[in-house]
Short mmCIF file of C-alpha atoms and ligand atoms in Angstrom, two decimals:
data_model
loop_
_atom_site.label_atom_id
_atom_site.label_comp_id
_atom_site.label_asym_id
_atom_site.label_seq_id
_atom_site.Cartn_x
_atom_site.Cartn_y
_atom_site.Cartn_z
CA UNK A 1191 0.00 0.00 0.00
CA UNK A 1192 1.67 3.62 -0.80
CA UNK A 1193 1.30 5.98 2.09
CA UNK A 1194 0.78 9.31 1.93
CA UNK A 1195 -0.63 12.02 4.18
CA UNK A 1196 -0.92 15.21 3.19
CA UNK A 1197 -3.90 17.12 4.72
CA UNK A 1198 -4.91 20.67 3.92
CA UNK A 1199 -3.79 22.28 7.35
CA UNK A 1200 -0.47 20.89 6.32
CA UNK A 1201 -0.64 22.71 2.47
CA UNK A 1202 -0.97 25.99 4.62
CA UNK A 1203 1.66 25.71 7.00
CA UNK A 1204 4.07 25.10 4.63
CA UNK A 1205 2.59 28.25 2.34
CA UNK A 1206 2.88 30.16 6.38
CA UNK A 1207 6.50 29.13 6.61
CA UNK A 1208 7.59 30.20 3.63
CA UNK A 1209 6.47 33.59 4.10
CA UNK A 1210 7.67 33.68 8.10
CA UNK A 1211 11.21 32.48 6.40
CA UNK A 1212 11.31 35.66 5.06
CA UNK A 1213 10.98 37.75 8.48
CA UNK A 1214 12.92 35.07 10.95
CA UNK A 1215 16.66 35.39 11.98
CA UNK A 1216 17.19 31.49 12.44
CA UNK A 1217 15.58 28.32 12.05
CA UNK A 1218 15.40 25.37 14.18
CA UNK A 1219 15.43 22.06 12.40
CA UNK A 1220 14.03 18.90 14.51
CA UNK A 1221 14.51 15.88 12.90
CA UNK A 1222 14.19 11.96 14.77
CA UNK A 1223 17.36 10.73 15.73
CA UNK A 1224 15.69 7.44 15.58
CA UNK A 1225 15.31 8.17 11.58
CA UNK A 1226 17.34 11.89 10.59
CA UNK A 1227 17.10 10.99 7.07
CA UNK A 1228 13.71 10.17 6.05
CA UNK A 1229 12.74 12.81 8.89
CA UNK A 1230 14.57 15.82 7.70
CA UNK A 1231 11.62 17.88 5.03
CA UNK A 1232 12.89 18.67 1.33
CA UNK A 1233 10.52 21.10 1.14
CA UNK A 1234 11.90 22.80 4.11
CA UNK A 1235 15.42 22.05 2.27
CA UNK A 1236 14.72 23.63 -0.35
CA UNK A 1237 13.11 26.71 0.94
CA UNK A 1238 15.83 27.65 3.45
CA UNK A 1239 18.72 28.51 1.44
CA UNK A 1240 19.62 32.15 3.24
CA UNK A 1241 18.15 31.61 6.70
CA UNK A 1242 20.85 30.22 9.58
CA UNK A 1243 19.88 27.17 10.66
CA UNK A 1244 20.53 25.13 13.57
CA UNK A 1245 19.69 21.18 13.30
CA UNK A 1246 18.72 18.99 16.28
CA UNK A 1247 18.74 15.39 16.59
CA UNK A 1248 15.93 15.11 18.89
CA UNK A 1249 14.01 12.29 21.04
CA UNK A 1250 17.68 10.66 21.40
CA UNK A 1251 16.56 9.01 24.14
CA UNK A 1252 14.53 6.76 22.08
CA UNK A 1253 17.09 6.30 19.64
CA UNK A 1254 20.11 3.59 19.41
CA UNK A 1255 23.23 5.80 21.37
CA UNK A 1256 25.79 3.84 18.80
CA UNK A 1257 23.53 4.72 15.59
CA UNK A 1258 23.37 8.50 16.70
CA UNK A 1259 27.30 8.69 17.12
CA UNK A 1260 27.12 7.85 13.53
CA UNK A 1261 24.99 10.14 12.50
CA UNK A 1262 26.65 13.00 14.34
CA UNK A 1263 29.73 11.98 12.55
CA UNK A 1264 27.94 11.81 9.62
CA UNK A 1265 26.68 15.64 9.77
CA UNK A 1266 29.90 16.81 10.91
CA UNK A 1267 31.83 15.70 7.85
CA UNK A 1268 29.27 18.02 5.92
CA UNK A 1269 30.21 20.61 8.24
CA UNK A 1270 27.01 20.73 10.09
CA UNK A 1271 27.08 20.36 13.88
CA UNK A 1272 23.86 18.61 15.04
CA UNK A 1273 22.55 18.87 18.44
CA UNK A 1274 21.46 15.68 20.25
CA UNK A 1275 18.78 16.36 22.24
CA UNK A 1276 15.58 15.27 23.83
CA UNK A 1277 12.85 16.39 26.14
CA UNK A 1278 14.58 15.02 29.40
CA UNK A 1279 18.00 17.49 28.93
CA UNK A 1280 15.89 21.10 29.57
CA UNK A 1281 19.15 22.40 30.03
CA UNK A 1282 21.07 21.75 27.10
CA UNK A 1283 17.97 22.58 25.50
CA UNK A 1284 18.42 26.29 26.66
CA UNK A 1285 21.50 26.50 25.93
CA UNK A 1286 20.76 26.36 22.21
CA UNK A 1287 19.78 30.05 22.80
CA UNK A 1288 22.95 31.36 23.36
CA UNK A 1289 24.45 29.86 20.43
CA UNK A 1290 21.53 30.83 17.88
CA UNK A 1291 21.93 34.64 18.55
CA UNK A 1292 25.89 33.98 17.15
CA UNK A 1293 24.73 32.05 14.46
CA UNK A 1294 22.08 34.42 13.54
CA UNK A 1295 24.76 37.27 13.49
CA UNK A 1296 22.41 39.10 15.97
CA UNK A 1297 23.37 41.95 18.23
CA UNK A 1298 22.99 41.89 22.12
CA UNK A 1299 20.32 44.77 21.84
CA UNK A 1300 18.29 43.24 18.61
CA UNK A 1301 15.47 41.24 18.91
CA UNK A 1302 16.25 37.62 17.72
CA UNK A 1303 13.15 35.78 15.83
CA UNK A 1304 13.59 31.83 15.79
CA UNK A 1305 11.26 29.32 14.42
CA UNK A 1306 10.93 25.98 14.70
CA UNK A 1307 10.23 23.75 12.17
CA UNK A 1308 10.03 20.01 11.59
CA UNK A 1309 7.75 16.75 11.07
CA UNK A 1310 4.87 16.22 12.91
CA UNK A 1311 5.33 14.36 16.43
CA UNK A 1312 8.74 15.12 16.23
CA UNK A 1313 8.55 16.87 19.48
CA UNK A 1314 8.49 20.72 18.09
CA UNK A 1315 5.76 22.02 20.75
CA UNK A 1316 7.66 20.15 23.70
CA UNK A 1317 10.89 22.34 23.11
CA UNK A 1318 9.21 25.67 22.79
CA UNK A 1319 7.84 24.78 26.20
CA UNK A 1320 11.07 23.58 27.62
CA UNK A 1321 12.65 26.91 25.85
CA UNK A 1322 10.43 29.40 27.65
CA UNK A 1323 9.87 27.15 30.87
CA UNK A 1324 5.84 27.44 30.43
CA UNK A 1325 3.05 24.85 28.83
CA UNK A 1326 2.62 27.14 26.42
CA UNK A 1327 1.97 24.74 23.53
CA UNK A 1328 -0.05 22.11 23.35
CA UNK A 1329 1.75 19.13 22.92
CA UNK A 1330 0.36 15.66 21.76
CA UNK A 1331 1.28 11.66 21.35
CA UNK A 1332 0.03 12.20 18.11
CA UNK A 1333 0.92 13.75 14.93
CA UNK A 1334 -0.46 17.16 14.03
CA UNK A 1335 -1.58 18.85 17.08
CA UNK A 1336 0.08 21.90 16.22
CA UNK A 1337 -2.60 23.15 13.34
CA UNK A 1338 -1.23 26.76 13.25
CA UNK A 1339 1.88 28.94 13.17
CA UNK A 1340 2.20 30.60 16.46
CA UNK A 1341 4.67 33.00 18.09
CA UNK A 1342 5.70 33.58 21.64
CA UNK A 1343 8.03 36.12 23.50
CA UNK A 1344 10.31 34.47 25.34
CA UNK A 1345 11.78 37.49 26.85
CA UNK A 1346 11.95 41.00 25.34
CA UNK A 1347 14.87 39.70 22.95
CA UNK A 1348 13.55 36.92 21.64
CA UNK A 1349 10.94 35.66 19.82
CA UNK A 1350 10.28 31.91 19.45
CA UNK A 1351 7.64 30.61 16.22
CA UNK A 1352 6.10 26.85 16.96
CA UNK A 1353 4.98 25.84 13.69
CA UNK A 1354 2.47 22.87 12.74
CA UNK A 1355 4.44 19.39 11.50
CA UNK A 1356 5.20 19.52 7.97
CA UNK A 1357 5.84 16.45 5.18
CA UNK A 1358 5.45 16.64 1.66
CA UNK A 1359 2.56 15.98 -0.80
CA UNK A 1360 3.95 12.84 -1.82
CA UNK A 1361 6.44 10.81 -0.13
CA UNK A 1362 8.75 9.21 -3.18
CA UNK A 1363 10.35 7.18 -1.07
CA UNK A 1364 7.87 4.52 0.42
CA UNK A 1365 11.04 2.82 2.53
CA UNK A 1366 10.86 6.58 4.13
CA UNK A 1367 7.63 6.53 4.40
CA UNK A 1368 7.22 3.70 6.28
CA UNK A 1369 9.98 4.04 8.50
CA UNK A 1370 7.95 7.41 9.61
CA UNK A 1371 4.75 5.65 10.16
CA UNK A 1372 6.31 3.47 12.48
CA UNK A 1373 7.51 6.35 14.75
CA UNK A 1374 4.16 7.81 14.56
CA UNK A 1375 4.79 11.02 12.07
CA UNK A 1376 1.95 9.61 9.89
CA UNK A 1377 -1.46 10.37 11.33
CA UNK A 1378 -2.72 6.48 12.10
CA UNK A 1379 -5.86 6.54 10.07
CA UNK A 1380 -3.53 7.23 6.56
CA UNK A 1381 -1.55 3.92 7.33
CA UNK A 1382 -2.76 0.10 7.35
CA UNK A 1383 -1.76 -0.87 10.97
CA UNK A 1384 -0.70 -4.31 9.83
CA UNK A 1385 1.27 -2.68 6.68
CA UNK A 1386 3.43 -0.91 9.10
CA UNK A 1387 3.57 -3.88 11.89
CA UNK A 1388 4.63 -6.29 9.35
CA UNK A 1389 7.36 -3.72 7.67
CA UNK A 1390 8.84 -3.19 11.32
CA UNK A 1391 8.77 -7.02 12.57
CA UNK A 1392 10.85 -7.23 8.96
CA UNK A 1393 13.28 -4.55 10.05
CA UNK A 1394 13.93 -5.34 14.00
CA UNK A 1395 14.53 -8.81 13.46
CA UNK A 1396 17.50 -7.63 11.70
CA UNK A 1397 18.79 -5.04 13.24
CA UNK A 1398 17.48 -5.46 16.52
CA UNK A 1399 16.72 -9.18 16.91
CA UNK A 1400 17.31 -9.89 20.43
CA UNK A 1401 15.31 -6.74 21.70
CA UNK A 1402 12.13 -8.28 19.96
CA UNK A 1403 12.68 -11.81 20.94
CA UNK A 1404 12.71 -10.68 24.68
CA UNK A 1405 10.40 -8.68 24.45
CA UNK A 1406 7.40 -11.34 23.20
CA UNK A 1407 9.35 -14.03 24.16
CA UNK A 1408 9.74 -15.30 21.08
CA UNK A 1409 11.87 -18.80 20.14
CA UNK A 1410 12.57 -18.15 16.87
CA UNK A 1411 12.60 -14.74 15.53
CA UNK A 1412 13.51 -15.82 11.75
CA UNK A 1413 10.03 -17.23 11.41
CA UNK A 1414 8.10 -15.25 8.39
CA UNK A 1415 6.90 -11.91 10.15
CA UNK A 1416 3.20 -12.32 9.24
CA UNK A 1417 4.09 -15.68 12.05
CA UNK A 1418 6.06 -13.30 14.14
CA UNK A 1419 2.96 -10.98 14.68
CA UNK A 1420 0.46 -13.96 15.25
CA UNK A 1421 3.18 -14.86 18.08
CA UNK A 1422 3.25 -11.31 19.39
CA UNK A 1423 -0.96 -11.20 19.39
CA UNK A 1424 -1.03 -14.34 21.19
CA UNK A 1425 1.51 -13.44 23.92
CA UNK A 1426 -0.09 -10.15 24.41
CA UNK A 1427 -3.63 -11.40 24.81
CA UNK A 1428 -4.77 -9.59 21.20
CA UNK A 1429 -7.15 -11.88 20.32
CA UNK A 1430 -10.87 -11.93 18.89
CA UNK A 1431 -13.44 -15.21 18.25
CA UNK A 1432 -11.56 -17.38 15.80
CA UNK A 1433 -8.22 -16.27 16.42
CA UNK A 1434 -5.50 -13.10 16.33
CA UNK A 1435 -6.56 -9.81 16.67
CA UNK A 1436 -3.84 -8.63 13.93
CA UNK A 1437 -5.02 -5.02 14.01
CA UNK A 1438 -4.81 -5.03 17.48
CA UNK A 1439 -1.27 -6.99 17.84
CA UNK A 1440 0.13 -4.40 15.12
CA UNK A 1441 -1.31 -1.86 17.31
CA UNK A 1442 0.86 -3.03 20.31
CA UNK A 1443 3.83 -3.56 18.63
CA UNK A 1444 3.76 -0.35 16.90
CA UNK A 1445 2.69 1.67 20.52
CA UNK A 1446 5.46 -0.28 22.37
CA UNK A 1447 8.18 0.70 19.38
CA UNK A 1448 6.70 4.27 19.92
CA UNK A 1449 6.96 4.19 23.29
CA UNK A 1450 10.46 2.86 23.86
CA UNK A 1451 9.45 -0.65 25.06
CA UNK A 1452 11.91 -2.91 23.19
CA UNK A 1453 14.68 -0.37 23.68
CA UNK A 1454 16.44 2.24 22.11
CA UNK A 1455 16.15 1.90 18.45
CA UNK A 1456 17.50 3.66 15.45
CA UNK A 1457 15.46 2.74 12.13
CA UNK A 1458 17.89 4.53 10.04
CA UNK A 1459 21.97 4.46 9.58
CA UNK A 1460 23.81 7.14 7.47
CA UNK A 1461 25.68 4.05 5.69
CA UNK A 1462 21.95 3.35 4.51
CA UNK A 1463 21.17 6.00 3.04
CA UNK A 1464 24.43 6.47 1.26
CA UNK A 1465 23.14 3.59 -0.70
CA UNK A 1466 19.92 4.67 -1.20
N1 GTP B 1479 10.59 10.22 24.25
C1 GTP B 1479 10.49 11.48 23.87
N2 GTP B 1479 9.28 11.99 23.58
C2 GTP B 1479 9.21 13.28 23.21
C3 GTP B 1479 10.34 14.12 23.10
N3 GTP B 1479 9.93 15.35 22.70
C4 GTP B 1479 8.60 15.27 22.57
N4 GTP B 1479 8.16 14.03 22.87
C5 GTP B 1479 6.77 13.53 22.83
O1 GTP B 1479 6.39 13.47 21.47
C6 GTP B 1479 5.01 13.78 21.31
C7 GTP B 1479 4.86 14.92 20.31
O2 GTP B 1479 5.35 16.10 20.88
P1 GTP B 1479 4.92 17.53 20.32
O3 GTP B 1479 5.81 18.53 21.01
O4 GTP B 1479 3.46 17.72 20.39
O5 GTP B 1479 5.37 17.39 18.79
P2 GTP B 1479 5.22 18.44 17.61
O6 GTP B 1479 6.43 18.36 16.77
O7 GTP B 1479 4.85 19.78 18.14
O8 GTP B 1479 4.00 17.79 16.80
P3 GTP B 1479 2.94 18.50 15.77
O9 GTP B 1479 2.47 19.78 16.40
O10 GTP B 1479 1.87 17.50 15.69
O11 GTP B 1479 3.68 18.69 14.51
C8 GTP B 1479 4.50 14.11 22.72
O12 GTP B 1479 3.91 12.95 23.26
C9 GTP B 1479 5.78 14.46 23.48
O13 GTP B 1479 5.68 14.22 24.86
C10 GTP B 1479 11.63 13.54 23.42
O14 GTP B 1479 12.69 14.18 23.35
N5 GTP B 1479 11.62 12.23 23.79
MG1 MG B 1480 3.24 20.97 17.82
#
């Protein structure tokens, strides 16, 4: 099935942030460090050519320590220095501040304008919070809460923008796309549950084999995935008259890879994508 997901709040936004480019000193990228590839926006690539930009790996704590290493090395050689971050390090968080005013070539006395920008879910609201110290934004386990541009005053010298989640009308590549559906980018009604489940049971037993045989206690984690996720529904009581509740069992599997359950886990290496 090809997923794609691109509603009309989202056709806006990215019409908004092309015209708040225009009037912003810097930019804050969030991408996933579980995925920085398929979660960095070529529209947003291609729009900010002038703008200084700062990139964050964020929700590292989700993501594989050893895989983010990589991919820290792997921004560096392009001379871009990458932040790894997540919701749990408030403090390094602010001190993104200091370094975006020298980046943005801004004075002392001038008032610095930053926005934020970056996939949906990918945890966008949650740092303007952490940034000003209030619940300013509402934040969401979901993808698009954020519906519209929005800017704040974090002090009289700067200015912060939250922006809605942006993707692209159509996502070329589907190994992307899937990759952001299992992280939860793609709103969960645009995506076959089992699609997804099956795709990821494909890719942990892999990379991450011994995370998802502990996990569901399974023997034999080479089994066919389609047997894998029968397994999983069966040891975590997903079941319906007749049999496995596969919608349900993808459901679990997909929350618990969300959530952190089986671990820290990177879906994407830089080495990857060099092939791709
Ligand atoms: N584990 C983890 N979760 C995070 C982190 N940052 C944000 N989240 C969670 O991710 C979810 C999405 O956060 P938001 O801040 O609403 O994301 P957003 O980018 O504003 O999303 P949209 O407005 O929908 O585009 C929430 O459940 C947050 O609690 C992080 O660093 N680590
Ligand atoms: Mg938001």
């Amino acid at each position: 099935m090809t997923i794609g997901w691109y509603p009309g709040h989202m056709n806006k936004a990215r019409k908004d942030i092309m015209k708040l480019l225009l009037q912003v000193d810097l930019v804050i990228e969030l991408v996933d460090a579980r995925l920085p590839y398929s979660s960095e926006n070529p529209l947003l690539n291609s729009l900010i050519k002038e703008t200084a930009r700062l990139k964050v790996l964020n929700k590292t704590d989700l993501a594989d320590p050893a895989t983010t290493k990589l991919w820290i090395d792997f921004y560096e050689q392009k001379n871009i220095t990458p932040y790894a971050l997540d919701k749990n390090q408030p403090e390094a968080i602010k001190k993104i501040l200091k370094n975006a005013r020298k980046v943005s070539g801004k004075k002392p006395e001038q008032i610095l304008r930053i926005m934020i920008v970056g996939i949906p879910n990918v945890g966008k609201s949650t740092f303007l919070n952490i940034l000003s110290e209030r619940k300013i934004a509402k934040v969401g386990n979901e993808p698009a809460v954020t519906k519209h541009a929005s800017e704040i005053s974090l002090d009289e010298s700067i200015k912060l923008i939250d922006t809605p989640g942006v993707l692209w009308p159509k996502i070329e590549d589907q190994q992307s796309a899937y990759r952001l559906a299992v992280t939860g980018a793609i709103k969960n009604t645009a995506i076959e549950f089992e699609d997804i489940a099956l795709f990821a049971i494909d890719f942990l037993r892999r990379d991450y084999p011994v995370q998802l045989a502990e996990r569901y206690q399974l023997p034999d984690v080479s089994l066919e995935a389609s047997l894998l996720l029968e397994a999983i529904g069966i040891k975590r009581g997903c079941l319906r008259k007749g049999g496995v509740d596969y919608h349900k069992a993808s459901e679990t599997l997909l929350n618990d890879i969300r959530n952190g359950a089986l671990g820290r886990i990177s879906l994407e290496k830089p080495e990857q994508i060099a092939l791709t």
